[in-house]
Amino acid sequence: MKKVLRILGLLVAGVVFLGACAATFVQVRGIPSYDKPQVAALTIQATPARLAQGQKIVNAMCVDCHRDPATGALSGKQLTELPPEFGKLYAANITQDPQHGIGAWTDAELVAVLRTGIGRDGRYRVVMPNFVHMSDEDVASVIAYLRSADRQVQPNPTPTPEQEPSFLAKALTNTVMKPVPLPTGPVDSPAPTDQVAYGRYLVMGRYKCYDCHSKDHQTNNALEPEKSEGYMAGGTHFVTTDGSQIPSRNLTMDAETGLGDWSEAQFVQAVRFGQAPQGVLRLPMPKFTLMDEAEAKAIYAYLRTIPVIKNATPEDGAAAVATR
Ligand code: HEC
Ligand code: HEC
């Protein structure tokens, strides 16, 4: 009996010791680095169509994190809407400044970070969403726009502060949060006339609605978004600057808890102008003001084809509506 206890004691000590080693490893290793993704050298031409498309995508998908509200420049800011348990993280300066922004990055390096999350120095950019399913043409448009004469991307010498990830953030990036691999072939967008396929592309590739509108970032499936838990049925929690929580909403066609009782016109109005039947939509729901009507209608057409999930989020209750 005594012997058994002693062995047990040793085992427990061993486990505790291993746990401490793992913790020290995570603490010292911090956010991991990876081999630089091999994107072939390329030069992206800035056509008027690309500049317009890039402006549309960047204003929907990037400015909420990267724009300094005080100056209107994409020189970065602290991401206060992240749950505080991740530490203090800062969106980078992505203006054309060669030292503090992306002025010295090549087009291939920008493609690599947008696709995989891995920067030119190999460090994994945590929190920065990866645009795996975005079409090559859309990615080129984003980069053409970042190099454009638009005011918000002009060189701005604001340094990006050192990231201050918490132990939890470091642990997650050493275990479950990983960069995604580069696409293995060309990525094309379906034709806008193929409405449902186009809408599916918008939800997964161009605007990543699924990333916020499924159950939880941690259970999202970056490579096969439709396999994410609670795909498009809402529930991901965000924190506002005053510390209150905002869950994303159920966009499946359940009549009671989703959009089953919405008309196409109501949907288009909510997505393009942030005006839902029950009130104004708050951040972090992006402002898709430059989205065209055909895109919003395609998304609606696609949403009508995906599995319906019943998932009540607070705005479905009268009390939540009253407190807005
Ligand atoms: C949820 C917030 C968020 C969104 C949305 C976002 N980013 Fe980022 N981005 C970040 C953060 C945070 C970093 C810095 C991460 C780090 O240093 O670990 C970053 C880093 C970058 C970098 C690397 C710059 C550098 O010096 O490290 C580029 C380029 C970039 N973002 C471009 C974009 C573009 C283009 C979009 C839109 C298509 C976008 N980001 C959308 C948060 C975001
Ligand atoms: C960065 C995260 C994020 C992204 C990306 C995002 N949303 Fe949202 N969305 C939210 C949040 C959070 C809410 C809830 C806002 C509130 O409570 O005021 C919301 C609310 C909505 C609503 C209102 C639904 C209701 O029941 O009132 C619609 C419609 C919607 N989003 C559609 C979309 C579509 C379509 C896309 C992609 C084109 C998208 N969202 C992308 C976070 C996001």
PDB file of C-alpha atoms in Angstrom, residues 11-288:
ATOM      1  CA  LEU A  11       3.592  10.239 -10.715  1.00  0.00           C
ATOM      2  CA  VAL A  12       1.808  13.342  -9.469  1.00  0.00           C
ATOM      3  CA  ALA A  13       5.133  15.100  -8.958  1.00  0.00           C
ATOM      4  CA  GLY A  14       6.122  14.075 -12.470  1.00  0.00           C
ATOM      5  CA  VAL A  15       2.935  15.470 -13.969  1.00  0.00           C
ATOM      6  CA  VAL A  16       3.298  18.719 -12.045  1.00  0.00           C
ATOM      7  CA  PHE A  17       6.927  18.978 -13.174  1.00  0.00           C
ATOM      8  CA  LEU A  18       6.006  18.357 -16.824  1.00  0.00           C
ATOM      9  CA  GLY A  19       3.215  20.915 -16.590  1.00  0.00           C
ATOM     10  CA  ALA A  20       5.651  23.472 -15.192  1.00  0.00           C
ATOM     11  CA  CYS A  21       8.099  22.699 -18.018  1.00  0.00           C
ATOM     12  CA  ALA A  22       5.375  23.175 -20.622  1.00  0.00           C
ATOM     13  CA  ALA A  23       4.350  26.460 -18.992  1.00  0.00           C
ATOM     14  CA  THR A  24       7.934  27.723 -18.968  1.00  0.00           C
ATOM     15  CA  PHE A  25       8.340  26.664 -22.585  1.00  0.00           C
ATOM     16  CA  VAL A  26       5.210  28.559 -23.638  1.00  0.00           C
ATOM     17  CA  GLN A  27       6.223  31.627 -21.617  1.00  0.00           C
ATOM     18  CA  VAL A  28       9.732  31.747 -23.077  1.00  0.00           C
ATOM     19  CA  ARG A  29       8.813  30.731 -26.601  1.00  0.00           C
ATOM     20  CA  GLY A  30       5.999  33.259 -26.816  1.00  0.00           C
ATOM     21  CA  ILE A  31       4.250  33.581 -30.169  1.00  0.00           C
ATOM     22  CA  PRO A  32       5.868  31.012 -32.447  1.00  0.00           C
ATOM     23  CA  SER A  33       7.594  31.724 -35.757  1.00  0.00           C
ATOM     24  CA  TYR A  34       7.332  29.606 -38.882  1.00  0.00           C
ATOM     25  CA  ASP A  35       9.162  29.167 -42.170  1.00  0.00           C
ATOM     26  CA  LYS A  36       8.323  31.995 -44.498  1.00  0.00           C
ATOM     27  CA  PRO A  37       5.560  30.881 -46.908  1.00  0.00           C
ATOM     28  CA  GLN A  38       6.936  30.454 -50.412  1.00  0.00           C
ATOM     29  CA  VAL A  39       4.962  32.870 -52.557  1.00  0.00           C
ATOM     30  CA  ALA A  40       6.550  33.295 -56.007  1.00  0.00           C
ATOM     31  CA  ALA A  41       7.743  36.858 -56.707  1.00  0.00           C
ATOM     32  CA  LEU A  42       5.018  38.910 -58.340  1.00  0.00           C
ATOM     33  CA  THR A  43       4.242  42.515 -59.231  1.00  0.00           C
ATOM     34  CA  ILE A  44       0.642  43.520 -58.782  1.00  0.00           C
ATOM     35  CA  GLN A  45      -0.609  45.993 -61.384  1.00  0.00           C
ATOM     36  CA  ALA A  46      -2.907  48.726 -60.094  1.00  0.00           C
ATOM     37  CA  THR A  47      -5.829  48.922 -62.507  1.00  0.00           C
ATOM     38  CA  PRO A  48      -8.780  51.253 -61.803  1.00  0.00           C
ATOM     39  CA  ALA A  49     -10.998  48.187 -61.249  1.00  0.00           C
ATOM     40  CA  ARG A  50      -8.582  46.792 -58.663  1.00  0.00           C
ATOM     41  CA  LEU A  51      -8.258  50.101 -56.831  1.00  0.00           C
ATOM     42  CA  ALA A  52     -12.046  50.381 -56.529  1.00  0.00           C
ATOM     43  CA  GLN A  53     -12.392  46.759 -55.445  1.00  0.00           C
ATOM     44  CA  GLY A  54      -9.495  47.087 -52.979  1.00  0.00           C
ATOM     45  CA  GLN A  55     -11.009  50.209 -51.465  1.00  0.00           C
ATOM     46  CA  LYS A  56     -14.299  48.386 -51.001  1.00  0.00           C
ATOM     47  CA  ILE A  57     -12.726  45.351 -49.340  1.00  0.00           C
ATOM     48  CA  VAL A  58     -10.274  47.254 -47.136  1.00  0.00           C
ATOM     49  CA  ASN A  59     -12.974  49.590 -45.858  1.00  0.00           C
ATOM     50  CA  ALA A  60     -15.145  46.620 -44.946  1.00  0.00           C
ATOM     51  CA  MET A  61     -12.525  44.174 -43.699  1.00  0.00           C
ATOM     52  CA  CYS A  62      -9.474  46.019 -42.381  1.00  0.00           C
ATOM     53  CA  VAL A  63     -10.227  49.518 -41.109  1.00  0.00           C
ATOM     54  CA  ASP A  64     -12.054  48.513 -37.913  1.00  0.00           C
ATOM     55  CA  CYS A  65      -8.778  47.064 -36.624  1.00  0.00           C
ATOM     56  CA  HIS A  66      -6.127  49.047 -38.474  1.00  0.00           C
ATOM     57  CA  ARG A  67      -7.492  52.606 -38.536  1.00  0.00           C
ATOM     58  CA  ASP A  68      -6.441  55.090 -35.870  1.00  0.00           C
ATOM     59  CA  PRO A  69      -9.722  56.861 -35.050  1.00  0.00           C
ATOM     60  CA  ALA A  70      -7.850  60.055 -34.142  1.00  0.00           C
ATOM     61  CA  THR A  71      -6.151  60.543 -37.532  1.00  0.00           C
ATOM     62  CA  GLY A  72      -8.075  58.323 -39.941  1.00  0.00           C
ATOM     63  CA  ALA A  73      -4.773  56.715 -41.057  1.00  0.00           C
ATOM     64  CA  LEU A  74      -4.302  52.941 -41.178  1.00  0.00           C
ATOM     65  CA  SER A  75      -1.414  53.298 -38.735  1.00  0.00           C
ATOM     66  CA  GLY A  76      -2.815  50.753 -36.280  1.00  0.00           C
ATOM     67  CA  LYS A  77      -4.329  50.832 -32.805  1.00  0.00           C
ATOM     68  CA  GLN A  78      -4.803  48.733 -29.702  1.00  0.00           C
ATOM     69  CA  LEU A  79      -7.540  46.141 -30.122  1.00  0.00           C
ATOM     70  CA  THR A  80      -9.594  47.003 -27.056  1.00  0.00           C
ATOM     71  CA  GLU A  81     -12.537  44.856 -28.177  1.00  0.00           C
ATOM     72  CA  LEU A  82     -10.559  41.652 -27.684  1.00  0.00           C
ATOM     73  CA  PRO A  83     -11.380  39.730 -24.509  1.00  0.00           C
ATOM     74  CA  PRO A  84      -8.811  41.058 -21.959  1.00  0.00           C
ATOM     75  CA  GLU A  85      -7.599  37.537 -21.171  1.00  0.00           C
ATOM     76  CA  PHE A  86      -5.648  37.594 -24.472  1.00  0.00           C
ATOM     77  CA  GLY A  87      -3.418  40.428 -23.256  1.00  0.00           C
ATOM     78  CA  LYS A  88      -2.755  43.692 -25.074  1.00  0.00           C
ATOM     79  CA  LEU A  89      -2.605  43.292 -28.831  1.00  0.00           C
ATOM     80  CA  TYR A  90      -2.130  46.012 -31.423  1.00  0.00           C
ATOM     81  CA  ALA A  91      -3.122  46.051 -35.079  1.00  0.00           C
ATOM     82  CA  ALA A  92      -0.041  47.000 -37.086  1.00  0.00           C
ATOM     83  CA  ASN A  93       0.721  50.165 -39.017  1.00  0.00           C
ATOM     84  CA  ILE A  94      -0.138  49.189 -42.618  1.00  0.00           C
ATOM     85  CA  THR A  95       0.408  52.596 -44.202  1.00  0.00           C
ATOM     86  CA  GLN A  96       3.149  52.980 -46.835  1.00  0.00           C
ATOM     87  CA  ASP A  97       5.773  54.102 -44.296  1.00  0.00           C
ATOM     88  CA  PRO A  98       8.908  52.052 -45.151  1.00  0.00           C
ATOM     89  CA  GLN A  99      10.068  51.709 -41.552  1.00  0.00           C
ATOM     90  CA  HIS A 100       6.903  51.430 -39.482  1.00  0.00           C
ATOM     91  CA  GLY A 101       4.391  50.394 -42.126  1.00  0.00           C
ATOM     92  CA  ILE A 102       4.450  48.028 -45.080  1.00  0.00           C
ATOM     93  CA  GLY A 103       6.299  50.326 -47.506  1.00  0.00           C
ATOM     94  CA  ALA A 104       9.267  47.946 -47.656  1.00  0.00           C
ATOM     95  CA  TRP A 105       7.216  44.720 -47.923  1.00  0.00           C
ATOM     96  CA  THR A 106       7.121  43.032 -51.335  1.00  0.00           C
ATOM     97  CA  ASP A 107       3.828  42.083 -52.962  1.00  0.00           C
ATOM     98  CA  ALA A 108       4.686  38.416 -52.332  1.00  0.00           C
ATOM     99  CA  GLU A 109       5.229  39.102 -48.616  1.00  0.00           C
ATOM    100  CA  LEU A 110       1.861  40.846 -48.421  1.00  0.00           C
ATOM    101  CA  VAL A 111       0.155  37.937 -50.175  1.00  0.00           C
ATOM    102  CA  ALA A 112       1.822  35.597 -47.666  1.00  0.00           C
ATOM    103  CA  VAL A 113       0.645  37.459 -44.540  1.00  0.00           C
ATOM    104  CA  LEU A 114      -2.899  37.911 -45.883  1.00  0.00           C
ATOM    105  CA  ARG A 115      -3.186  34.251 -46.848  1.00  0.00           C
ATOM    106  CA  THR A 116      -1.466  32.567 -43.900  1.00  0.00           C
ATOM    107  CA  GLY A 117      -0.930  35.077 -41.085  1.00  0.00           C
ATOM    108  CA  ILE A 118       2.861  34.624 -41.256  1.00  0.00           C
ATOM    109  CA  GLY A 119       4.817  37.886 -41.573  1.00  0.00           C
ATOM    110  CA  ARG A 120       7.970  38.592 -43.579  1.00  0.00           C
ATOM    111  CA  ASP A 121      10.024  37.921 -40.413  1.00  0.00           C
ATOM    112  CA  GLY A 122       8.312  34.522 -39.947  1.00  0.00           C
ATOM    113  CA  ARG A 123       6.427  35.614 -36.823  1.00  0.00           C
ATOM    114  CA  TYR A 124       2.820  34.475 -36.711  1.00  0.00           C
ATOM    115  CA  ARG A 125       0.439  37.461 -36.674  1.00  0.00           C
ATOM    116  CA  VAL A 126      -2.085  36.359 -34.087  1.00  0.00           C
ATOM    117  CA  VAL A 127      -5.601  37.883 -34.321  1.00  0.00           C
ATOM    118  CA  MET A 128      -4.903  39.143 -37.844  1.00  0.00           C
ATOM    119  CA  PRO A 129      -7.532  37.168 -39.801  1.00  0.00           C
ATOM    120  CA  ASN A 130      -6.198  35.014 -42.621  1.00  0.00           C
ATOM    121  CA  PHE A 131      -7.872  35.325 -45.991  1.00  0.00           C
ATOM    122  CA  VAL A 132      -7.425  31.767 -47.237  1.00  0.00           C
ATOM    123  CA  HIS A 133     -10.468  31.621 -49.473  1.00  0.00           C
ATOM    124  CA  MET A 134     -10.242  35.144 -50.878  1.00  0.00           C
ATOM    125  CA  SER A 135      -9.799  35.068 -54.659  1.00  0.00           C
ATOM    126  CA  ASP A 136      -6.404  35.906 -56.133  1.00  0.00           C
ATOM    127  CA  GLU A 137      -8.008  38.875 -57.859  1.00  0.00           C
ATOM    128  CA  ASP A 138      -9.461  40.221 -54.582  1.00  0.00           C
ATOM    129  CA  VAL A 139      -6.116  39.765 -52.798  1.00  0.00           C
ATOM    130  CA  ALA A 140      -4.391  41.645 -55.645  1.00  0.00           C
ATOM    131  CA  SER A 141      -7.016  44.391 -55.334  1.00  0.00           C
ATOM    132  CA  VAL A 142      -6.398  44.764 -51.596  1.00  0.00           C
ATOM    133  CA  ILE A 143      -2.654  45.079 -52.153  1.00  0.00           C
ATOM    134  CA  ALA A 144      -3.076  47.502 -55.083  1.00  0.00           C
ATOM    135  CA  TYR A 145      -5.215  49.666 -52.814  1.00  0.00           C
ATOM    136  CA  LEU A 146      -2.685  49.552 -49.934  1.00  0.00           C
ATOM    137  CA  ARG A 147      -0.141  50.963 -52.421  1.00  0.00           C
ATOM    138  CA  SER A 148      -2.551  53.617 -53.769  1.00  0.00           C
ATOM    139  CA  ALA A 149      -2.670  57.387 -53.408  1.00  0.00           C
ATOM    140  CA  ASP A 150      -5.623  57.162 -51.009  1.00  0.00           C
ATOM    141  CA  ARG A 151      -5.208  59.347 -47.932  1.00  0.00           C
ATOM    142  CA  GLN A 152      -5.571  56.650 -45.266  1.00  0.00           C
ATOM    143  CA  VAL A 153      -2.637  54.581 -46.616  1.00  0.00           C
ATOM    144  CA  GLN A 154      -0.100  57.404 -47.058  1.00  0.00           C
ATOM    145  CA  PRO A 155       3.163  56.943 -45.074  1.00  0.00           C
ATOM    146  CA  ASN A 156       2.584  57.530 -41.385  1.00  0.00           C
ATOM    147  CA  PRO A 157       5.572  57.150 -39.032  1.00  0.00           C
ATOM    148  CA  THR A 158       3.648  55.749 -36.025  1.00  0.00           C
ATOM    149  CA  PRO A 159       5.496  52.693 -34.648  1.00  0.00           C
ATOM    150  CA  THR A 160       3.399  49.600 -33.894  1.00  0.00           C
ATOM    151  CA  PRO A 161       3.847  48.804 -30.168  1.00  0.00           C
ATOM    152  CA  GLU A 162       5.310  45.429 -29.185  1.00  0.00           C
ATOM    153  CA  GLN A 163       2.523  42.872 -28.842  1.00  0.00           C
ATOM    154  CA  GLU A 164       1.822  41.949 -25.208  1.00  0.00           C
ATOM    155  CA  PRO A 165       0.123  38.560 -25.493  1.00  0.00           C
ATOM    156  CA  SER A 166      -1.051  36.969 -22.254  1.00  0.00           C
ATOM    157  CA  PHE A 167       0.087  33.535 -21.176  1.00  0.00           C
ATOM    158  CA  LEU A 168      -3.234  32.212 -22.487  1.00  0.00           C
ATOM    159  CA  ALA A 169      -2.687  33.767 -25.929  1.00  0.00           C
ATOM    160  CA  LYS A 170       0.814  32.319 -26.068  1.00  0.00           C
ATOM    161  CA  ALA A 171      -0.438  28.910 -24.967  1.00  0.00           C
ATOM    162  CA  LEU A 172      -3.195  28.966 -27.607  1.00  0.00           C
ATOM    163  CA  THR A 173      -0.771  29.907 -30.381  1.00  0.00           C
ATOM    164  CA  ASN A 174       1.513  27.060 -29.318  1.00  0.00           C
ATOM    165  CA  THR A 175      -1.364  24.582 -29.454  1.00  0.00           C
ATOM    166  CA  VAL A 176      -4.622  25.291 -31.296  1.00  0.00           C
ATOM    167  CA  MET A 177      -4.227  28.653 -33.055  1.00  0.00           C
ATOM    168  CA  LYS A 178      -2.070  28.015 -36.073  1.00  0.00           C
ATOM    169  CA  PRO A 179      -1.334  29.752 -39.363  1.00  0.00           C
ATOM    170  CA  VAL A 180      -3.062  28.237 -42.378  1.00  0.00           C
ATOM    171  CA  PRO A 181      -1.164  26.838 -45.359  1.00  0.00           C
ATOM    172  CA  LEU A 182      -1.008  28.712 -48.661  1.00  0.00           C
ATOM    173  CA  PRO A 183      -3.647  27.702 -51.218  1.00  0.00           C
ATOM    174  CA  THR A 184      -2.268  24.943 -53.438  1.00  0.00           C
ATOM    175  CA  GLY A 185      -3.679  26.354 -56.688  1.00  0.00           C
ATOM    176  CA  PRO A 186      -5.363  29.444 -58.129  1.00  0.00           C
ATOM    177  CA  VAL A 187      -8.342  30.803 -56.148  1.00  0.00           C
ATOM    178  CA  ASP A 188     -11.146  32.183 -58.302  1.00  0.00           C
ATOM    179  CA  SER A 189     -14.384  33.889 -57.409  1.00  0.00           C
ATOM    180  CA  PRO A 190     -17.567  32.430 -58.955  1.00  0.00           C
ATOM    181  CA  ALA A 191     -19.375  34.675 -61.455  1.00  0.00           C
ATOM    182  CA  PRO A 192     -21.842  37.105 -59.815  1.00  0.00           C
ATOM    183  CA  THR A 193     -24.573  35.661 -62.053  1.00  0.00           C
ATOM    184  CA  ASP A 194     -24.181  32.310 -60.264  1.00  0.00           C
ATOM    185  CA  GLN A 195     -25.944  33.873 -57.286  1.00  0.00           C
ATOM    186  CA  VAL A 196     -25.754  31.147 -54.615  1.00  0.00           C
ATOM    187  CA  ALA A 197     -22.133  30.214 -55.398  1.00  0.00           C
ATOM    188  CA  TYR A 198     -21.203  33.889 -55.424  1.00  0.00           C
ATOM    189  CA  GLY A 199     -22.934  34.444 -52.069  1.00  0.00           C
ATOM    190  CA  ARG A 200     -21.105  31.458 -50.605  1.00  0.00           C
ATOM    191  CA  TYR A 201     -17.829  32.966 -51.794  1.00  0.00           C
ATOM    192  CA  LEU A 202     -18.662  36.321 -50.190  1.00  0.00           C
ATOM    193  CA  VAL A 203     -19.522  34.691 -46.847  1.00  0.00           C
ATOM    194  CA  MET A 204     -16.373  32.530 -46.732  1.00  0.00           C
ATOM    195  CA  GLY A 205     -13.819  34.311 -48.886  1.00  0.00           C
ATOM    196  CA  ARG A 206     -14.281  38.016 -49.439  1.00  0.00           C
ATOM    197  CA  TYR A 207     -16.044  39.165 -46.255  1.00  0.00           C
ATOM    198  CA  LYS A 208     -15.610  36.205 -43.899  1.00  0.00           C
ATOM    199  CA  CYS A 209     -19.073  36.659 -42.361  1.00  0.00           C
ATOM    200  CA  TYR A 210     -18.821  33.058 -41.118  1.00  0.00           C
ATOM    201  CA  ASP A 211     -15.780  33.893 -39.001  1.00  0.00           C
ATOM    202  CA  CYS A 212     -17.827  36.125 -36.693  1.00  0.00           C
ATOM    203  CA  HIS A 213     -21.249  34.585 -37.239  1.00  0.00           C
ATOM    204  CA  SER A 214     -20.549  30.971 -36.188  1.00  0.00           C
ATOM    205  CA  LYS A 215     -20.370  29.604 -32.652  1.00  0.00           C
ATOM    206  CA  ASP A 216     -16.846  30.561 -31.591  1.00  0.00           C
ATOM    207  CA  HIS A 217     -13.573  31.620 -33.240  1.00  0.00           C
ATOM    208  CA  GLN A 218     -11.879  28.695 -31.551  1.00  0.00           C
ATOM    209  CA  THR A 219     -14.107  26.080 -33.192  1.00  0.00           C
ATOM    210  CA  ASN A 220     -14.106  27.692 -36.636  1.00  0.00           C
ATOM    211  CA  ASN A 221     -12.658  25.620 -39.438  1.00  0.00           C
ATOM    212  CA  ALA A 222     -10.482  27.941 -41.516  1.00  0.00           C
ATOM    213  CA  LEU A 223      -9.907  25.504 -44.357  1.00  0.00           C
ATOM    214  CA  GLU A 224     -13.475  24.183 -44.549  1.00  0.00           C
ATOM    215  CA  PRO A 225     -15.600  26.988 -43.058  1.00  0.00           C
ATOM    216  CA  GLU A 226     -18.894  25.136 -43.523  1.00  0.00           C
ATOM    217  CA  LYS A 227     -17.642  22.555 -41.004  1.00  0.00           C
ATOM    218  CA  SER A 228     -17.343  25.234 -38.299  1.00  0.00           C
ATOM    219  CA  GLU A 229     -19.440  24.534 -35.229  1.00  0.00           C
ATOM    220  CA  GLY A 230     -22.810  26.298 -35.456  1.00  0.00           C
ATOM    221  CA  TYR A 231     -21.993  27.547 -38.962  1.00  0.00           C
ATOM    222  CA  MET A 232     -23.634  30.972 -39.426  1.00  0.00           C
ATOM    223  CA  ALA A 233     -25.928  30.494 -36.405  1.00  0.00           C
ATOM    224  CA  GLY A 234     -24.259  33.215 -34.289  1.00  0.00           C
ATOM    225  CA  GLY A 235     -22.908  33.188 -30.748  1.00  0.00           C
ATOM    226  CA  THR A 236     -19.289  34.388 -31.045  1.00  0.00           C
ATOM    227  CA  HIS A 237     -18.779  36.859 -28.200  1.00  0.00           C
ATOM    228  CA  PHE A 238     -17.170  40.263 -28.610  1.00  0.00           C
ATOM    229  CA  VAL A 239     -16.410  42.846 -25.954  1.00  0.00           C
ATOM    230  CA  THR A 240     -17.151  46.539 -26.450  1.00  0.00           C
ATOM    231  CA  THR A 241     -14.866  49.296 -25.182  1.00  0.00           C
ATOM    232  CA  ASP A 242     -17.085  49.721 -22.105  1.00  0.00           C
ATOM    233  CA  GLY A 243     -16.680  46.022 -21.307  1.00  0.00           C
ATOM    234  CA  SER A 244     -20.170  44.838 -22.251  1.00  0.00           C
ATOM    235  CA  GLN A 245     -20.563  41.733 -24.392  1.00  0.00           C
ATOM    236  CA  ILE A 246     -22.025  41.558 -27.891  1.00  0.00           C
ATOM    237  CA  PRO A 247     -22.727  38.149 -29.355  1.00  0.00           C
ATOM    238  CA  SER A 248     -22.978  37.836 -33.134  1.00  0.00           C
ATOM    239  CA  ARG A 249     -26.397  36.829 -34.423  1.00  0.00           C
ATOM    240  CA  ASN A 250     -27.976  33.819 -36.027  1.00  0.00           C
ATOM    241  CA  LEU A 251     -28.032  34.350 -39.798  1.00  0.00           C
ATOM    242  CA  THR A 252     -29.548  30.972 -40.682  1.00  0.00           C
ATOM    243  CA  MET A 253     -33.173  30.962 -41.790  1.00  0.00           C
ATOM    244  CA  ASP A 254     -34.710  29.814 -38.498  1.00  0.00           C
ATOM    245  CA  ALA A 255     -37.942  31.836 -38.234  1.00  0.00           C
ATOM    246  CA  GLU A 256     -37.720  32.313 -34.462  1.00  0.00           C
ATOM    247  CA  THR A 257     -34.030  32.900 -33.716  1.00  0.00           C
ATOM    248  CA  GLY A 258     -32.544  33.564 -37.151  1.00  0.00           C
ATOM    249  CA  LEU A 259     -33.486  35.452 -40.302  1.00  0.00           C
ATOM    250  CA  GLY A 260     -36.375  33.224 -41.385  1.00  0.00           C
ATOM    251  CA  ASP A 261     -38.843  36.047 -40.834  1.00  0.00           C
ATOM    252  CA  TRP A 262     -36.758  38.714 -42.620  1.00  0.00           C
ATOM    253  CA  SER A 263     -37.381  39.885 -46.175  1.00  0.00           C
ATOM    254  CA  GLU A 264     -34.538  40.172 -48.666  1.00  0.00           C
ATOM    255  CA  ALA A 265     -34.946  43.969 -48.553  1.00  0.00           C
ATOM    256  CA  GLN A 266     -34.555  44.026 -44.747  1.00  0.00           C
ATOM    257  CA  PHE A 267     -31.436  41.908 -45.022  1.00  0.00           C
ATOM    258  CA  VAL A 268     -29.867  44.126 -47.698  1.00  0.00           C
ATOM    259  CA  GLN A 269     -30.612  47.218 -45.586  1.00  0.00           C
ATOM    260  CA  ALA A 270     -29.079  45.655 -42.455  1.00  0.00           C
ATOM    261  CA  VAL A 271     -25.897  44.502 -44.158  1.00  0.00           C
ATOM    262  CA  ARG A 272     -25.179  47.542 -46.315  1.00  0.00           C
ATOM    263  CA  PHE A 273     -26.306  50.261 -43.915  1.00  0.00           C
ATOM    264  CA  GLY A 274     -26.238  48.635 -40.473  1.00  0.00           C
ATOM    265  CA  GLN A 275     -29.959  49.251 -40.056  1.00  0.00           C
ATOM    266  CA  ALA A 276     -31.744  46.115 -38.786  1.00  0.00           C
ATOM    267  CA  PRO A 277     -35.505  45.998 -38.120  1.00  0.00           C
ATOM    268  CA  GLN A 278     -34.889  46.101 -34.321  1.00  0.00           C
ATOM    269  CA  GLY A 279     -32.285  48.867 -34.414  1.00  0.00           C
ATOM    270  CA  VAL A 280     -28.839  50.000 -35.491  1.00  0.00           C
ATOM    271  CA  LEU A 281     -26.168  47.291 -35.598  1.00  0.00           C
ATOM    272  CA  ARG A 282     -23.153  47.963 -33.410  1.00  0.00           C
ATOM    273  CA  LEU A 283     -19.459  47.259 -33.902  1.00  0.00           C
ATOM    274  CA  PRO A 284     -17.777  44.870 -34.440  1.00  0.00           C
ATOM    275  CA  MET A 285     -20.382  44.229 -37.175  1.00  0.00           C
ATOM    276  CA  PRO A 286     -18.445  45.927 -39.993  1.00  0.00           C
ATOM    277  CA  LYS A 287     -19.872  48.785 -42.047  1.00  0.00           C
ATOM    278  CA  PHE A 288     -20.329  47.350 -45.531  1.00  0.00           C
TER     279      PHE A 288
END
